[in-house]
mmCIF file of C-alpha atoms and ligand atoms in Angstrom:
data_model
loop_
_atom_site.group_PDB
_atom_site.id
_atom_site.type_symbol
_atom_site.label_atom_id
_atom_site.label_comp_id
_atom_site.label_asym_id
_atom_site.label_seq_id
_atom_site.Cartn_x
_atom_site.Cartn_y
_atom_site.Cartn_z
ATOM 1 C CA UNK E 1 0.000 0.000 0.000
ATOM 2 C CA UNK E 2 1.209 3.376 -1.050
ATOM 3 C CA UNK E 3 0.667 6.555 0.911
ATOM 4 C CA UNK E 4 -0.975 9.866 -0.221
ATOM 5 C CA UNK E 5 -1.573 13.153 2.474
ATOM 6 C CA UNK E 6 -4.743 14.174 2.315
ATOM 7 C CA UNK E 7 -3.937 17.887 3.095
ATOM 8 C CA UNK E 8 -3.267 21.345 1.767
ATOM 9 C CA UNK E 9 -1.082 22.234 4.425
ATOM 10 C CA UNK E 10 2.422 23.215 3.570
ATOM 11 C CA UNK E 11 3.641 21.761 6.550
ATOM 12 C CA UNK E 12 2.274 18.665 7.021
ATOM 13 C CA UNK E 13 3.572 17.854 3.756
ATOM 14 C CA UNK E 14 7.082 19.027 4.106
ATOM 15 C CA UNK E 15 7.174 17.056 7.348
ATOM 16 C CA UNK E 16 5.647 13.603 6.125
ATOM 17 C CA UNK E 17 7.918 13.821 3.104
ATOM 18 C CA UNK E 18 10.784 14.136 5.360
ATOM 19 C CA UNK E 19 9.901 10.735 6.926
ATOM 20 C CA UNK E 20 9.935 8.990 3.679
ATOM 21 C CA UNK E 21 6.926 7.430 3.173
ATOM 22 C CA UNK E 22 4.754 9.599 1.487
ATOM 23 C CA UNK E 23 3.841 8.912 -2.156
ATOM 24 C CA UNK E 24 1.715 11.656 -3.224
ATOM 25 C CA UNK E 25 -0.848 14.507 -1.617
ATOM 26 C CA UNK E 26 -4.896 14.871 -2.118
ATOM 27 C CA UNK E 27 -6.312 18.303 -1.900
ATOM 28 C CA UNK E 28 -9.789 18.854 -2.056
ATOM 29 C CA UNK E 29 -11.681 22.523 -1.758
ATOM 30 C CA UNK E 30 -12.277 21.855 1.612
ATOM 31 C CA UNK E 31 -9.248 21.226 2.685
ATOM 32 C CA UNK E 32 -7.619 24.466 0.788
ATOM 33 C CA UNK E 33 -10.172 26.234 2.806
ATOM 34 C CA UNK E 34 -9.172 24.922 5.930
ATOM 35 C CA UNK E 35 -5.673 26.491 5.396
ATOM 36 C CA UNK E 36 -7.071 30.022 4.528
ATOM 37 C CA UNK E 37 -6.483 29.683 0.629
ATOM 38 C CA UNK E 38 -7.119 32.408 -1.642
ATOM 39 C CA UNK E 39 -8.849 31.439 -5.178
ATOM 40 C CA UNK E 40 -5.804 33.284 -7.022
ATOM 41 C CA UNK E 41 -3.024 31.583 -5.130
ATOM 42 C CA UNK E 42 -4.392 28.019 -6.013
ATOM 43 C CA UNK E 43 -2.370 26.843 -8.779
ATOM 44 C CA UNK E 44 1.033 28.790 -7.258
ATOM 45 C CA UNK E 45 -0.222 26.487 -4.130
ATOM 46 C CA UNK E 46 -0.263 23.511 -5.876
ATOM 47 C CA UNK E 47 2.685 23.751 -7.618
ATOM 48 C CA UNK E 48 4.251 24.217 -4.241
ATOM 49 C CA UNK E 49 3.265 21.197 -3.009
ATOM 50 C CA UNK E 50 4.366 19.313 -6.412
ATOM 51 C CA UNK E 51 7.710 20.692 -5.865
ATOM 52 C CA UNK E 52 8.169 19.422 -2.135
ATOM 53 C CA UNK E 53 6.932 16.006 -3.430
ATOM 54 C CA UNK E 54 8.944 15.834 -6.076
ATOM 55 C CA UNK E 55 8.216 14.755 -9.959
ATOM 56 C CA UNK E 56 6.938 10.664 -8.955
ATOM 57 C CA UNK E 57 4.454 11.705 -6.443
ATOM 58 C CA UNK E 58 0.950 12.685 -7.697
ATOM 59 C CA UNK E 59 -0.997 15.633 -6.597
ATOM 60 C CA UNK E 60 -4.566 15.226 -7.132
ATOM 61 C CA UNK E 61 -6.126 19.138 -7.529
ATOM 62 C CA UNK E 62 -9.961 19.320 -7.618
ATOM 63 C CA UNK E 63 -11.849 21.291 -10.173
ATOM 64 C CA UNK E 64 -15.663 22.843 -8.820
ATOM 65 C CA UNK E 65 -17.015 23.334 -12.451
ATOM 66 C CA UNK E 66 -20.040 21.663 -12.764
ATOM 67 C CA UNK E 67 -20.744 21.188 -16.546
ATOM 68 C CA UNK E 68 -17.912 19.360 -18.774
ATOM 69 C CA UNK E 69 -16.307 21.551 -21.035
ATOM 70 C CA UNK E 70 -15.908 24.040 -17.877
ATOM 71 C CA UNK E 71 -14.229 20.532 -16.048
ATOM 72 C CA UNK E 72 -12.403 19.514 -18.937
ATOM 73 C CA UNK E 73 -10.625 23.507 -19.529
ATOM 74 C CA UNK E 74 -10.150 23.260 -15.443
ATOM 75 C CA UNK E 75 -8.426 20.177 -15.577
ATOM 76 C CA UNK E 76 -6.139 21.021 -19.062
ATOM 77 C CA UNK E 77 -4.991 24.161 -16.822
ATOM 78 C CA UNK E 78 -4.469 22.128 -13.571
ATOM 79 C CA UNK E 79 -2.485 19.558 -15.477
ATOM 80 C CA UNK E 80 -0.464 22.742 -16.874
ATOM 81 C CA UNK E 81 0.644 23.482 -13.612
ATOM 82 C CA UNK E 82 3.043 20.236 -13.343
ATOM 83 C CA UNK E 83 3.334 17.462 -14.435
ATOM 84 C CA UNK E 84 2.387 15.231 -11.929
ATOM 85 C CA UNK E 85 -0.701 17.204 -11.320
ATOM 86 C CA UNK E 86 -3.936 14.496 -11.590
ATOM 87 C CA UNK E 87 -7.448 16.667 -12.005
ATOM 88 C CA UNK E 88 -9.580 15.257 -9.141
ATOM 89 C CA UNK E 89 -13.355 14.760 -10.306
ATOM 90 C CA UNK E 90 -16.581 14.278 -8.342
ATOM 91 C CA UNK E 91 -18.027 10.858 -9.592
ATOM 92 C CA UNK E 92 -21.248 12.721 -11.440
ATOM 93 C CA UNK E 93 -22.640 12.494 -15.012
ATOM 94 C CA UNK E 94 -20.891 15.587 -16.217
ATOM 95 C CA UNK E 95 -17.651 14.403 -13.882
ATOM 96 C CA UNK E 96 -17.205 10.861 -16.119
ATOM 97 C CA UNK E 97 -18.358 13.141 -19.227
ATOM 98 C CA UNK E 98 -14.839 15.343 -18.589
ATOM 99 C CA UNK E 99 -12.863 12.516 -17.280
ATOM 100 C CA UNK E 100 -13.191 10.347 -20.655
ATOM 101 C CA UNK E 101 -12.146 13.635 -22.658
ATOM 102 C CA UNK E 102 -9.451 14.328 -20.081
ATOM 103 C CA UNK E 103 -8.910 10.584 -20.088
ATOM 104 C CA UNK E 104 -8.187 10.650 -24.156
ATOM 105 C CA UNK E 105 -6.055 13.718 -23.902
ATOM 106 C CA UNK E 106 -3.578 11.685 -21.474
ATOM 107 C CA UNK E 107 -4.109 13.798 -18.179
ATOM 108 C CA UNK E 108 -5.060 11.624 -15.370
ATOM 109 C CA UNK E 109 -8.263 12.083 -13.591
ATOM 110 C CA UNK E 110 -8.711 10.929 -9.764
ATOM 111 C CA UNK E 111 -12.604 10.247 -9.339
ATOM 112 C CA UNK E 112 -13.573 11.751 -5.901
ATOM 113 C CA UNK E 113 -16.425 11.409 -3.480
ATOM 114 C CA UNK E 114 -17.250 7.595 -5.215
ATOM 115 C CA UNK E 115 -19.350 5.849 -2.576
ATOM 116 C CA UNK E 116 -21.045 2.621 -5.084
ATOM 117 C CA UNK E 117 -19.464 0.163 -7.205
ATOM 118 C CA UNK E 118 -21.850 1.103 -9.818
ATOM 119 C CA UNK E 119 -20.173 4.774 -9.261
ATOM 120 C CA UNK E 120 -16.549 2.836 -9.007
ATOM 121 C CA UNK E 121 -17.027 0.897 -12.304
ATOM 122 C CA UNK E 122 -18.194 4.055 -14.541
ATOM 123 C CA UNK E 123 -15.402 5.946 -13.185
ATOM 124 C CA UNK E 124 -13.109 3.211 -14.409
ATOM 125 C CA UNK E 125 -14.993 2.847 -17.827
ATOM 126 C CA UNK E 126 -14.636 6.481 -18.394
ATOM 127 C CA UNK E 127 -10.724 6.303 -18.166
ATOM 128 C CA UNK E 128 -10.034 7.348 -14.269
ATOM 129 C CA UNK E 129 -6.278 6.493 -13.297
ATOM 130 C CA UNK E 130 -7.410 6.859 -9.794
ATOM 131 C CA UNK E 131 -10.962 5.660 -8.106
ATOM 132 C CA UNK E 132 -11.417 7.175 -4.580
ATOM 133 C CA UNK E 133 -14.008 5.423 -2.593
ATOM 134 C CA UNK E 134 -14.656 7.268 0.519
ATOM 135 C CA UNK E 135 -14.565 4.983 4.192
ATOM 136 C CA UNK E 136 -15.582 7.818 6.965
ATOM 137 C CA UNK E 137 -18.416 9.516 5.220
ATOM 138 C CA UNK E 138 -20.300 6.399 5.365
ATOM 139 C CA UNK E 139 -19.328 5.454 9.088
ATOM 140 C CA UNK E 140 -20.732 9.069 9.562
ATOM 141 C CA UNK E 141 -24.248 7.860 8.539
ATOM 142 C CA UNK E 142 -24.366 4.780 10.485
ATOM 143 C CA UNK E 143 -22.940 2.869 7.525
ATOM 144 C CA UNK E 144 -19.774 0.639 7.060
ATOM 145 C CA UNK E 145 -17.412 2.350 4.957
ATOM 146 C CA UNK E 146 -14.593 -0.674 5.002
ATOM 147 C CA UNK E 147 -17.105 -2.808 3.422
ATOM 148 C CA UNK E 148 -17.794 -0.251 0.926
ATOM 149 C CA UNK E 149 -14.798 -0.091 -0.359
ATOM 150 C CA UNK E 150 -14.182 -3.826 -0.067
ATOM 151 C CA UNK E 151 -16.824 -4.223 -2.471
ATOM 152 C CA UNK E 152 -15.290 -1.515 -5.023
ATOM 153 C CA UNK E 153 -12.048 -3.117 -4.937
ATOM 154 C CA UNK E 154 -13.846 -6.563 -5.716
ATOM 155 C CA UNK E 155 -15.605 -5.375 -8.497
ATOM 156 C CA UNK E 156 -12.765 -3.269 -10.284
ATOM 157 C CA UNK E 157 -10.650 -6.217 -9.668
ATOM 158 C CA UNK E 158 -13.367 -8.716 -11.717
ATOM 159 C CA UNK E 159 -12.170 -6.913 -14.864
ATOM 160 C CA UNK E 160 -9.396 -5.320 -16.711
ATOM 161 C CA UNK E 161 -9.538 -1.536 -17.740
ATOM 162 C CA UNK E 162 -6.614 -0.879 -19.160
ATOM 163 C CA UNK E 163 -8.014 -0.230 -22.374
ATOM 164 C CA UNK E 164 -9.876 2.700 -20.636
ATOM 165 C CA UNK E 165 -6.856 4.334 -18.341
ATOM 166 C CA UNK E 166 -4.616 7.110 -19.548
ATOM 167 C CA UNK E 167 -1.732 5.280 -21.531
ATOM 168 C CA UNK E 168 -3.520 1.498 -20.342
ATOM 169 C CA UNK E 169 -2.015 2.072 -16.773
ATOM 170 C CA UNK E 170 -3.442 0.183 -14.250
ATOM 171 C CA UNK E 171 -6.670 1.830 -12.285
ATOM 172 C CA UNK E 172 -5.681 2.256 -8.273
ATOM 173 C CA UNK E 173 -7.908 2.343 -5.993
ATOM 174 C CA UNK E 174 -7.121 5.066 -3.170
ATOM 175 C CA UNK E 175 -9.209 4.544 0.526
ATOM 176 C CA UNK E 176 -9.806 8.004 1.080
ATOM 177 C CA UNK E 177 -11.745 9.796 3.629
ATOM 178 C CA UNK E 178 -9.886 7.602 6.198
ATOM 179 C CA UNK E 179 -10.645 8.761 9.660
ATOM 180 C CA UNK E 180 -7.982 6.381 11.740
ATOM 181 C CA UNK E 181 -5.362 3.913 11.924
ATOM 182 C CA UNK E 182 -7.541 0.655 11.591
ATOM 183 C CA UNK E 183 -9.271 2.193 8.375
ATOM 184 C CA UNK E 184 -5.714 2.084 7.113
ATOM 185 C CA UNK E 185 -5.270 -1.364 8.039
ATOM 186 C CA UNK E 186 -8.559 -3.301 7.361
ATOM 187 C CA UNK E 187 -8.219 -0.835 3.573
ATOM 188 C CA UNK E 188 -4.809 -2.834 3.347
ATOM 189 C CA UNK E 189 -5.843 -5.677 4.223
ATOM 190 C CA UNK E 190 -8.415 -5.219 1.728
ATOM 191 C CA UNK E 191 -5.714 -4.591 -1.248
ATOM 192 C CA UNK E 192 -6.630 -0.771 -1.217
ATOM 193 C CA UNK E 193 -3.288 0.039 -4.009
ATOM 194 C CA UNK E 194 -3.370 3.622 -1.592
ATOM 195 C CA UNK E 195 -4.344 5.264 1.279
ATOM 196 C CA UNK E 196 -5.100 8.777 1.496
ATOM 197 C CA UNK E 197 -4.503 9.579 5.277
ATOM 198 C CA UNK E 198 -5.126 13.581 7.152
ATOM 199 C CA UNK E 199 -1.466 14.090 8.764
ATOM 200 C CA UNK E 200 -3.179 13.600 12.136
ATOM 201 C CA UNK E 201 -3.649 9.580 11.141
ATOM 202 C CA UNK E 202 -0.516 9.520 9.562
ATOM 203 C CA UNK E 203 1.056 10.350 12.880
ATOM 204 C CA UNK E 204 -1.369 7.549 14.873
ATOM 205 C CA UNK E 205 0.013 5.021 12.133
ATOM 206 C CA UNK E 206 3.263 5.393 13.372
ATOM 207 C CA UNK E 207 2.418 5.109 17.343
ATOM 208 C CA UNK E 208 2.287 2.030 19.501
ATOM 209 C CA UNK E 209 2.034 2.060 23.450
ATOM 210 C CA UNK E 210 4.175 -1.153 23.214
ATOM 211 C CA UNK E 211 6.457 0.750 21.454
ATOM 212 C CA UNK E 212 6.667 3.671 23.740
ATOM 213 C CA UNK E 213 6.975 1.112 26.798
ATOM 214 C CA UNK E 214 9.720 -0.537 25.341
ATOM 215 C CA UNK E 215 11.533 2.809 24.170
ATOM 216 C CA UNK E 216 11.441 4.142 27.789
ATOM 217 C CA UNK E 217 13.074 0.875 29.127
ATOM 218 C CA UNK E 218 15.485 0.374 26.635
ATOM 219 C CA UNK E 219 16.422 3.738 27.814
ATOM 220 C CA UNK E 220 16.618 3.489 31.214
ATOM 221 C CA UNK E 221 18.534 0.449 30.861
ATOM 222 C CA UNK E 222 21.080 2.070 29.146
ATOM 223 C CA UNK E 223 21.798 4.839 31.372
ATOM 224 C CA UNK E 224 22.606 1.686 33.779
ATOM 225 C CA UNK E 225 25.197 0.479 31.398
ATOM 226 C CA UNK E 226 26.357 4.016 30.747
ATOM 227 C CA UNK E 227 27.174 4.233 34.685
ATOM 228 C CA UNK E 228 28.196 0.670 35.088
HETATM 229 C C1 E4P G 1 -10.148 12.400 -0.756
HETATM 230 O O1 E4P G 1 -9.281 12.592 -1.590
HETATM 231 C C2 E4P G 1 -10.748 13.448 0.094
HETATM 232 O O2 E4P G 1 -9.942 14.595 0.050
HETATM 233 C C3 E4P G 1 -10.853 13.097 1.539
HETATM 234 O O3 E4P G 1 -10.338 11.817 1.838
HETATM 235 C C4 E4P G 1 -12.160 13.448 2.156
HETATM 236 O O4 E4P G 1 -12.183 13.015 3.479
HETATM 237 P P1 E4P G 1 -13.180 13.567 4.587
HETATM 238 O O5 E4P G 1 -14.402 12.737 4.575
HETATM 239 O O6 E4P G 1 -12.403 13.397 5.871
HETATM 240 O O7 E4P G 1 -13.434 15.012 4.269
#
């Protein structure tokens, strides 16, 4: 399982890059929000983040058009931005409309806010490089979001798409709208190819009370060898 930051926070993702394991960043409008972003600083923000992740990491940017030619100019001029910009797409009628034509013009389309396998599998058929099936929203309505997505990654796995993806690349499916540490187990566990985690998981993931317990003795017994 890869890792992706869900996050538009400078910050976090100079820090989780600096650990090593972070394989590319989600944004979302929300989330830009959330950091005070300014409508005319969004692509200089963007490319920010594409240069602290460097050229391999994706950085999904959303577009909020709502028709497709408007998505489909949106995404051309987020794609301009860098290279390993992916236009992020709600999973709607126009949404699959843009991501086939953004699909045939080779610019990679993460489809966002999927909650169905019907949803998951017309995102694929339309040419989406990325399929984000969201966990959390549906344990926020009483709903179980890990077996949501276990049934998305089932049913893009019956069948091949790589007829449909930009340059036949294989489709991955990111667990997004993860909420804790077990999401991003149970989404491994699962075969979720990615896992798009807020910095505050990211930081759970790494945390065990074993492993503090041990750290603290290991430490004390070392100040007894140190004054042996
Ligand atoms: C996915 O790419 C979204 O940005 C994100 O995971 C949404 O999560 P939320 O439900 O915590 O807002």
């Amino acid at each position: 399982m890869k890792f992706f930051l869900d996050t538009a926070d400078l910050a976090e993702i100079e820090e989780a890059a600096s650990w090593g394991a972070l394989a590319g960043v989600t944004t979302n409008p929300s989330l830009y929000a959330r950091i005070g972003g300014k409508l005319e600083d969004f692509p200089a923000h963007i490319k920010r983040i594409c240069d602290i992740v460097g050229p391999e990491c994706p950085v999904s940017a959303e577009s909020v058009a709502m028709e497709r030619d408007a998505i489909v100019a949106d995404g051309v001029e987020l794609a301009a931005i860098a290279p390993n910009v992916v236009v992020k797409i709600p999973t709607m009628v126009e949404g699959l409309a843009a991501t086939h034509e953004l699909a045939a013009r080779g610019i990679p389309v993460n489809m966002t806010l999927c909650f169905t396998v019907p949803q998951a599998l017309l995102a694929a058929r339309a040419g989406a490089r990325y399929i984000s099936p969201f966990i959390g929203r549906f344990d926020d309505i009483s709903d179980d979001g890990l077996n949501q997505l276990a049934n998305v990654i089932d049913a893009i796995g019956n069948y091949d798409f790589s007829a449909n993806t930009v340059n036949g690349e294989k489709i991955e499916i990111i667990a997004a709208s993860i909420r804790s540490a077990n999401h991003v187990t149970q989404a491994a566990l699962l075969g979720a190819d990615i896992a798009t985690v807020p910095f505050g998981v990211l930081k759970k993931m790494v945390q065990h009370p074993l492993t503090d317990r041990g750290l603290e003795a290991f430490l004390k017994d070392w100040e007894k060898v140190q004054n042996a």
